[in-house]
mmCIF file of C-alpha atoms in Angstrom:
data_model
loop_
_atom_site.group_PDB
_atom_site.id
_atom_site.type_symbol
_atom_site.label_atom_id
_atom_site.label_comp_id
_atom_site.label_asym_id
_atom_site.label_seq_id
_atom_site.Cartn_x
_atom_site.Cartn_y
_atom_site.Cartn_z
ATOM 1 C CA UNK L 1 73.496 64.508 44.784
ATOM 2 C CA UNK L 2 71.123 64.445 47.762
ATOM 3 C CA UNK L 3 68.498 61.945 48.829
ATOM 4 C CA UNK L 4 65.174 63.566 49.724
ATOM 5 C CA UNK L 5 63.373 62.094 52.738
ATOM 6 C CA UNK L 6 59.696 63.028 52.960
ATOM 7 C CA UNK L 7 57.716 62.694 56.175
ATOM 8 C CA UNK L 8 60.767 63.795 58.139
ATOM 9 C CA UNK L 9 58.785 64.352 61.321
ATOM 10 C CA UNK L 10 57.713 60.704 61.406
ATOM 11 C CA UNK L 11 59.570 58.047 63.354
ATOM 12 C CA UNK L 12 60.789 56.200 60.284
ATOM 13 C CA UNK L 13 61.726 59.318 58.340
ATOM 14 C CA UNK L 14 63.580 60.992 61.193
ATOM 15 C CA UNK L 15 65.519 57.811 61.989
ATOM 16 C CA UNK L 16 66.384 57.332 58.316
ATOM 17 C CA UNK L 17 67.742 60.885 58.089
ATOM 18 C CA UNK L 18 70.094 60.221 60.994
ATOM 19 C CA UNK L 19 71.230 56.905 59.513
ATOM 20 C CA UNK L 20 71.916 58.448 56.105
ATOM 21 C CA UNK L 21 73.770 61.380 57.662
ATOM 22 C CA UNK L 22 75.901 59.045 59.798
ATOM 23 C CA UNK L 23 76.733 57.061 56.660
ATOM 24 C CA UNK L 24 78.056 60.212 54.998
ATOM 25 C CA UNK L 25 75.174 60.494 52.532
ATOM 26 C CA UNK L 26 73.948 63.925 51.448
ATOM 27 C CA UNK L 27 70.380 63.943 52.769
ATOM 28 C CA UNK L 28 67.657 66.572 52.492
ATOM 29 C CA UNK L 29 64.840 66.525 55.054
ATOM 30 C CA UNK L 30 61.397 67.379 53.670
ATOM 31 C CA UNK L 31 58.343 68.310 55.667
ATOM 32 C CA UNK L 32 55.223 70.395 55.347
ATOM 33 C CA UNK L 33 56.517 72.232 58.434
ATOM 34 C CA UNK L 34 60.320 72.204 58.093
ATOM 35 C CA UNK L 35 60.695 74.785 60.857
ATOM 36 C CA UNK L 36 59.523 72.155 63.342
ATOM 37 C CA UNK L 37 62.225 69.616 62.445
ATOM 38 C CA UNK L 38 65.069 68.728 64.770
ATOM 39 C CA UNK L 39 67.892 67.592 62.492
ATOM 40 C CA UNK L 40 71.516 66.531 62.729
ATOM 41 C CA UNK L 41 73.953 69.363 62.134
ATOM 42 C CA UNK L 42 74.532 69.887 58.424
ATOM 43 C CA UNK L 43 71.236 68.392 57.215
ATOM 44 C CA UNK L 44 69.185 70.822 55.128
ATOM 45 C CA UNK L 45 65.433 71.126 55.673
ATOM 46 C CA UNK L 46 63.055 71.952 52.811
ATOM 47 C CA UNK L 47 59.324 72.500 52.625
ATOM 48 C CA UNK L 48 57.532 69.683 50.841
ATOM 49 C CA UNK L 49 53.882 69.022 51.597
ATOM 50 C CA UNK L 50 52.837 65.960 49.627
ATOM 51 C CA UNK L 51 49.366 67.418 49.092
ATOM 52 C CA UNK L 52 50.736 70.725 47.721
ATOM 53 C CA UNK L 53 52.387 70.537 44.272
ATOM 54 C CA UNK L 54 53.690 74.084 44.594
ATOM 55 C CA UNK L 55 56.260 72.794 47.092
ATOM 56 C CA UNK L 56 57.594 70.010 44.857
ATOM 57 C CA UNK L 57 60.031 71.772 42.471
ATOM 58 C CA UNK L 58 62.316 73.350 45.074
ATOM 59 C CA UNK L 59 62.313 70.210 47.238
ATOM 60 C CA UNK L 60 63.228 67.938 44.306
ATOM 61 C CA UNK L 61 65.922 70.115 42.752
ATOM 62 C CA UNK L 62 69.104 68.072 42.101
ATOM 63 C CA UNK L 63 67.700 65.053 43.997
ATOM 64 C CA UNK L 64 68.602 61.560 42.752
ATOM 65 C CA UNK L 65 66.559 59.393 45.151
ATOM 66 C CA UNK L 66 63.437 59.937 47.239
ATOM 67 C CA UNK L 67 62.088 58.209 50.328
ATOM 68 C CA UNK L 68 58.355 58.713 49.864
ATOM 69 C CA UNK L 69 55.410 58.462 52.220
ATOM 70 C CA UNK L 70 52.186 57.161 50.679
ATOM 71 C CA UNK L 71 50.085 60.296 50.196
ATOM 72 C CA UNK L 72 47.851 59.721 47.143
ATOM 73 C CA UNK L 73 46.166 63.089 46.655
ATOM 74 C CA UNK L 74 48.878 64.622 44.431
ATOM 75 C CA UNK L 75 50.984 61.582 43.586
ATOM 76 C CA UNK L 76 50.647 62.152 39.832
ATOM 77 C CA UNK L 77 51.993 65.701 40.103
ATOM 78 C CA UNK L 78 54.785 64.545 42.402
ATOM 79 C CA UNK L 79 55.949 61.843 40.006
ATOM 80 C CA UNK L 80 55.831 64.229 37.047
ATOM 81 C CA UNK L 81 57.964 66.754 38.912
ATOM 82 C CA UNK L 82 60.337 64.037 40.134
ATOM 83 C CA UNK L 83 60.894 62.819 36.572
ATOM 84 C CA UNK L 84 61.442 66.382 35.342
ATOM 85 C CA UNK L 85 63.968 66.984 38.128
ATOM 86 C CA UNK L 86 65.996 63.921 37.154
ATOM 87 C CA UNK L 87 65.088 61.686 40.094
ATOM 88 C CA UNK L 88 66.289 58.154 39.376
ATOM 89 C CA UNK L 89 64.901 56.071 42.245
ATOM 90 C CA UNK L 90 61.950 56.237 44.645
ATOM 91 C CA UNK L 91 61.618 54.132 47.776
ATOM 92 C CA UNK L 92 57.989 53.996 48.868
ATOM 93 C CA UNK L 93 56.936 53.423 52.461
ATOM 94 C CA UNK L 94 53.766 51.458 51.778
ATOM 95 C CA UNK L 95 51.956 48.941 53.986
ATOM 96 C CA UNK L 96 51.393 45.205 54.075
ATOM 97 C CA UNK L 97 47.670 46.031 54.177
ATOM 98 C CA UNK L 98 47.817 46.246 50.360
ATOM 99 C CA UNK L 99 48.346 42.469 50.297
ATOM 100 C CA UNK L 100 44.854 41.806 51.649
ATOM 101 C CA UNK L 101 42.273 40.662 49.066
ATOM 102 C CA UNK L 102 39.950 43.583 49.862
ATOM 103 C CA UNK L 103 42.658 46.252 49.919
ATOM 104 C CA UNK L 104 41.042 48.451 47.285
ATOM 105 C CA UNK L 105 37.861 48.694 49.356
ATOM 106 C CA UNK L 106 39.574 49.243 52.700
ATOM 107 C CA UNK L 107 40.401 52.943 53.284
ATOM 108 C CA UNK L 108 43.351 52.003 55.494
ATOM 109 C CA UNK L 109 44.947 50.113 52.590
ATOM 110 C CA UNK L 110 43.518 51.983 49.615
ATOM 111 C CA UNK L 111 45.729 55.068 49.921
ATOM 112 C CA UNK L 112 48.879 52.944 49.945
ATOM 113 C CA UNK L 113 47.613 50.853 47.061
ATOM 114 C CA UNK L 114 46.845 53.952 44.982
ATOM 115 C CA UNK L 115 50.410 55.223 45.384
ATOM 116 C CA UNK L 116 51.880 51.809 44.573
ATOM 117 C CA UNK L 117 49.809 51.686 41.402
ATOM 118 C CA UNK L 118 50.861 55.196 40.381
ATOM 119 C CA UNK L 119 54.517 54.287 40.843
ATOM 120 C CA UNK L 120 54.092 51.042 38.893
ATOM 121 C CA UNK L 121 52.786 53.093 35.967
ATOM 122 C CA UNK L 122 55.670 55.568 36.227
ATOM 123 C CA UNK L 123 58.977 55.239 34.357
ATOM 124 C CA UNK L 124 60.860 55.907 37.601
ATOM 125 C CA UNK L 125 62.656 52.981 39.214
ATOM 126 C CA UNK L 126 60.770 52.072 42.360
ATOM 127 C CA UNK L 127 61.456 50.016 45.465
ATOM 128 C CA UNK L 128 58.484 49.294 47.723
ATOM 129 C CA UNK L 129 58.635 48.607 51.451
ATOM 130 C CA UNK L 130 55.487 46.998 52.871
ATOM 131 C CA UNK L 131 55.817 46.894 56.665
ATOM 132 C CA UNK L 132 53.187 45.345 58.855
ATOM 133 C CA UNK L 133 51.937 46.849 62.105
ATOM 134 C CA UNK L 134 54.348 49.321 63.670
ATOM 135 C CA UNK L 135 55.362 48.431 67.210
ATOM 136 C CA UNK L 136 54.513 52.020 68.123
ATOM 137 C CA UNK L 137 50.854 51.306 67.370
ATOM 138 C CA UNK L 138 50.816 50.390 71.056
ATOM 139 C CA UNK L 139 51.336 54.049 71.992
ATOM 140 C CA UNK L 140 47.649 55.031 71.694
ATOM 141 C CA UNK L 141 46.953 52.576 74.496
ATOM 142 C CA UNK L 142 48.659 55.088 76.774
ATOM 143 C CA UNK L 143 45.840 57.560 76.194
ATOM 144 C CA UNK L 144 43.257 54.940 77.151
ATOM 145 C CA UNK L 145 45.189 53.929 80.272
ATOM 146 C CA UNK L 146 45.528 57.535 81.419
ATOM 147 C CA UNK L 147 41.941 58.511 80.660
ATOM 148 C CA UNK L 148 39.963 55.420 81.703
ATOM 149 C CA UNK L 149 42.505 53.099 83.323
ATOM 150 C CA UNK L 150 41.955 50.298 80.796
ATOM 151 C CA UNK L 151 42.322 49.471 77.098
ATOM 152 C CA UNK L 152 39.234 48.626 75.035
ATOM 153 C CA UNK L 153 39.818 45.813 72.551
ATOM 154 C CA UNK L 154 37.131 44.649 70.118
ATOM 155 C CA UNK L 155 39.294 41.688 69.039
ATOM 156 C CA UNK L 156 41.781 40.788 71.811
ATOM 157 C CA UNK L 157 42.835 37.666 69.898
ATOM 158 C CA UNK L 158 43.685 39.519 66.705
ATOM 159 C CA UNK L 159 47.246 38.808 65.577
ATOM 160 C CA UNK L 160 49.804 41.310 64.349
ATOM 161 C CA UNK L 161 53.469 41.303 63.416
ATOM 162 C CA UNK L 162 54.754 44.373 65.286
ATOM 163 C CA UNK L 163 57.842 45.759 63.600
ATOM 164 C CA UNK L 164 60.287 48.172 65.205
ATOM 165 C CA UNK L 165 60.420 51.486 63.320
ATOM 166 C CA UNK L 166 64.211 51.457 63.356
ATOM 167 C CA UNK L 167 64.163 48.182 61.390
ATOM 168 C CA UNK L 168 62.043 49.881 58.723
ATOM 169 C CA UNK L 169 64.461 52.820 58.599
ATOM 170 C CA UNK L 170 67.460 50.469 58.331
ATOM 171 C CA UNK L 171 65.754 48.561 55.517
ATOM 172 C CA UNK L 172 65.183 51.880 53.744
ATOM 173 C CA UNK L 173 68.847 52.788 54.253
ATOM 174 C CA UNK L 174 69.858 49.518 52.603
ATOM 175 C CA UNK L 175 67.726 49.926 49.489
ATOM 176 C CA UNK L 176 68.694 53.593 49.123
ATOM 177 C CA UNK L 177 72.440 52.946 49.309
ATOM 178 C CA UNK L 178 72.855 49.503 47.707
ATOM 179 C CA UNK L 179 71.878 49.625 44.010
ATOM 180 C CA UNK L 180 71.538 45.841 43.690
ATOM 181 C CA UNK L 181 68.553 45.928 46.057
ATOM 182 C CA UNK L 182 66.581 48.397 43.958
ATOM 183 C CA UNK L 183 63.454 47.649 41.996
ATOM 184 C CA UNK L 184 61.895 45.029 44.266
ATOM 185 C CA UNK L 185 59.023 44.905 46.734
ATOM 186 C CA UNK L 186 59.859 43.881 50.304
ATOM 187 C CA UNK L 187 57.222 42.741 52.793
ATOM 188 C CA UNK L 188 58.670 43.637 56.196
ATOM 189 C CA UNK L 189 57.477 42.053 59.442
ATOM 190 C CA UNK L 190 58.581 41.774 63.003
ATOM 191 C CA UNK L 191 60.004 38.416 64.125
ATOM 192 C CA UNK L 192 56.862 37.235 65.930
ATOM 193 C CA UNK L 193 53.145 37.005 65.326
ATOM 194 C CA UNK L 194 51.479 38.245 68.526
ATOM 195 C CA UNK L 195 47.895 38.808 69.629
ATOM 196 C CA UNK L 196 46.916 42.060 71.277
ATOM 197 C CA UNK L 197 46.722 40.279 74.614
ATOM 198 C CA UNK L 198 50.235 38.887 74.151
ATOM 199 C CA UNK L 199 51.511 42.382 73.353
ATOM 200 C CA UNK L 200 49.873 43.724 76.502
ATOM 201 C CA UNK L 201 51.497 40.963 78.571
ATOM 202 C CA UNK L 202 54.899 41.929 77.156
ATOM 203 C CA UNK L 203 54.266 45.569 78.043
ATOM 204 C CA UNK L 204 53.213 44.539 81.550
ATOM 205 C CA UNK L 205 56.487 42.690 82.034
ATOM 206 C CA UNK L 206 58.568 45.581 80.684
ATOM 207 C CA UNK L 207 56.777 48.238 82.743
ATOM 208 C CA UNK L 208 56.338 46.023 85.817
ATOM 209 C CA UNK L 209 52.667 46.903 86.139
ATOM 210 C CA UNK L 210 49.230 45.535 85.372
ATOM 211 C CA UNK L 211 47.622 46.842 82.174
ATOM 212 C CA UNK L 212 43.880 46.140 82.304
ATOM 213 C CA UNK L 213 41.828 45.668 79.143
ATOM 214 C CA UNK L 214 38.157 45.254 78.331
ATOM 215 C CA UNK L 215 36.687 43.205 75.523
ATOM 216 C CA UNK L 216 34.155 45.477 73.801
ATOM 217 C CA UNK L 217 31.875 45.215 70.782
ATOM 218 C CA UNK L 218 32.764 46.631 67.373
ATOM 219 C CA UNK L 219 30.028 49.201 67.760
ATOM 220 C CA UNK L 220 31.216 50.373 71.170
ATOM 221 C CA UNK L 221 34.823 50.735 70.005
ATOM 222 C CA UNK L 222 33.785 52.594 66.859
ATOM 223 C CA UNK L 223 31.640 54.981 68.892
ATOM 224 C CA UNK L 224 34.506 55.634 71.320
ATOM 225 C CA UNK L 225 36.774 56.564 68.391
ATOM 226 C CA UNK L 226 34.270 58.783 66.588
ATOM 227 C CA UNK L 227 36.053 61.994 67.606
ATOM 228 C CA UNK L 228 39.466 60.721 66.505
ATOM 229 C CA UNK L 229 39.062 58.993 63.138
ATOM 230 C CA UNK L 230 36.570 58.850 60.271
ATOM 231 C CA UNK L 231 34.000 56.076 60.507
ATOM 232 C CA UNK L 232 35.317 54.516 57.293
ATOM 233 C CA UNK L 233 38.820 54.186 58.757
ATOM 234 C CA UNK L 234 37.424 52.718 61.966
ATOM 235 C CA UNK L 235 35.503 50.156 59.918
ATOM 236 C CA UNK L 236 38.662 49.353 57.963
ATOM 237 C CA UNK L 237 40.615 48.659 61.136
ATOM 238 C CA UNK L 238 37.807 46.612 62.627
ATOM 239 C CA UNK L 239 37.496 44.521 59.484
ATOM 240 C CA UNK L 240 41.241 43.880 59.459
ATOM 241 C CA UNK L 241 41.291 42.885 63.130
ATOM 242 C CA UNK L 242 38.317 40.582 62.541
ATOM 243 C CA UNK L 243 40.141 38.905 59.660
ATOM 244 C CA UNK L 244 43.216 38.231 61.830
ATOM 245 C CA UNK L 245 41.315 37.207 64.960
ATOM 246 C CA UNK L 246 42.798 33.824 65.854
ATOM 247 C CA UNK L 247 44.884 33.769 62.663
ATOM 248 C CA UNK L 248 48.656 34.211 63.124
ATOM 249 C CA UNK L 249 50.281 36.686 60.758
ATOM 250 C CA UNK L 250 52.656 35.247 58.122
ATOM 251 C CA UNK L 251 56.225 36.393 58.767
ATOM 252 C CA UNK L 252 59.102 37.163 56.416
ATOM 253 C CA UNK L 253 62.878 37.305 56.784
ATOM 254 C CA UNK L 254 63.244 40.453 54.680
ATOM 255 C CA UNK L 255 64.355 42.673 57.566
ATOM 256 C CA UNK L 256 67.318 40.400 58.278
ATOM 257 C CA UNK L 257 68.123 39.993 54.598
ATOM 258 C CA UNK L 258 68.228 43.778 54.085
ATOM 259 C CA UNK L 259 69.812 44.887 57.355
ATOM 260 C CA UNK L 260 72.038 41.949 58.234
ATOM 261 C CA UNK L 261 70.486 41.407 61.668
ATOM 262 C CA UNK L 262 67.300 39.747 62.947
ATOM 263 C CA UNK L 263 64.254 41.942 63.266
ATOM 264 C CA UNK L 264 63.914 43.523 66.702
ATOM 265 C CA UNK L 265 61.271 41.965 68.944
ATOM 266 C CA UNK L 266 58.258 43.700 70.423
ATOM 267 C CA UNK L 267 59.831 43.009 73.817
ATOM 268 C CA UNK L 268 62.790 45.187 72.791
ATOM 269 C CA UNK L 269 60.436 48.007 71.813
ATOM 270 C CA UNK L 270 58.523 47.578 75.064
ATOM 271 C CA UNK L 271 61.729 47.777 77.115
ATOM 272 C CA UNK L 272 62.784 50.954 75.296
ATOM 273 C CA UNK L 273 59.395 52.547 75.973
ATOM 274 C CA UNK L 274 58.671 51.065 79.410
ATOM 275 C CA UNK L 275 58.928 54.400 81.235
ATOM 276 C CA UNK L 276 55.972 55.763 79.255
ATOM 277 C CA UNK L 277 53.799 52.866 80.367
ATOM 278 C CA UNK L 278 54.859 53.219 83.997
ATOM 279 C CA UNK L 279 53.556 56.786 84.206
#
């Protein structure tokens, strides 16, 4: 009986598919554009757009477990179809942003929170993964470096807990394949709480280059991002960064407890991606 992995084009989903396949698990890769997937030999691709209920029945046929991205628009229809198909277990890729007191009013967190709440009201057994900031959130800095030669930071002293995407995928592998781990919520963090400036210094060391940054106002940063994200999302990010400015992020040991190894450091991610930052 296969495991369905949604969001198969994402870094976590694609890594999880490979891990499941290598472990001998029957895995089905779901995507709104399955023709664009690059999959291990023998892995079946199916069309499943989480905002299109018409794609749910075929994708969920004979599936026992689902790795689910947090798309709220049709979550009710998805859960109904999953229950009808005989799905027994859903692992949700949520976000630690739901732990913030104002999560319901922050558009960055609200979508994850809505899906968590829908799953909590469902009869399906659910395991929730709540990772903090992805280490790959540093990638957009490349665009700034190539276009203007510097990174604009409204809160250089804002702390994060950058987590390697492979650690998230390995945590998902554990809860999907070890029944005793099911039914809990796991807050996943990297092993260090780092400010943006500390992350930049680590990237500088890995890439052996200087990475300039400018401290800018909230308003200037929001205006510079107007063509790339809705104003409400920009405000949500800015509010989060303001709340963590000068405040180290609480860390957990859940990655090690689930995977059996310490969480990978941001320095490891930086070393793996150093060539991109040298260009």
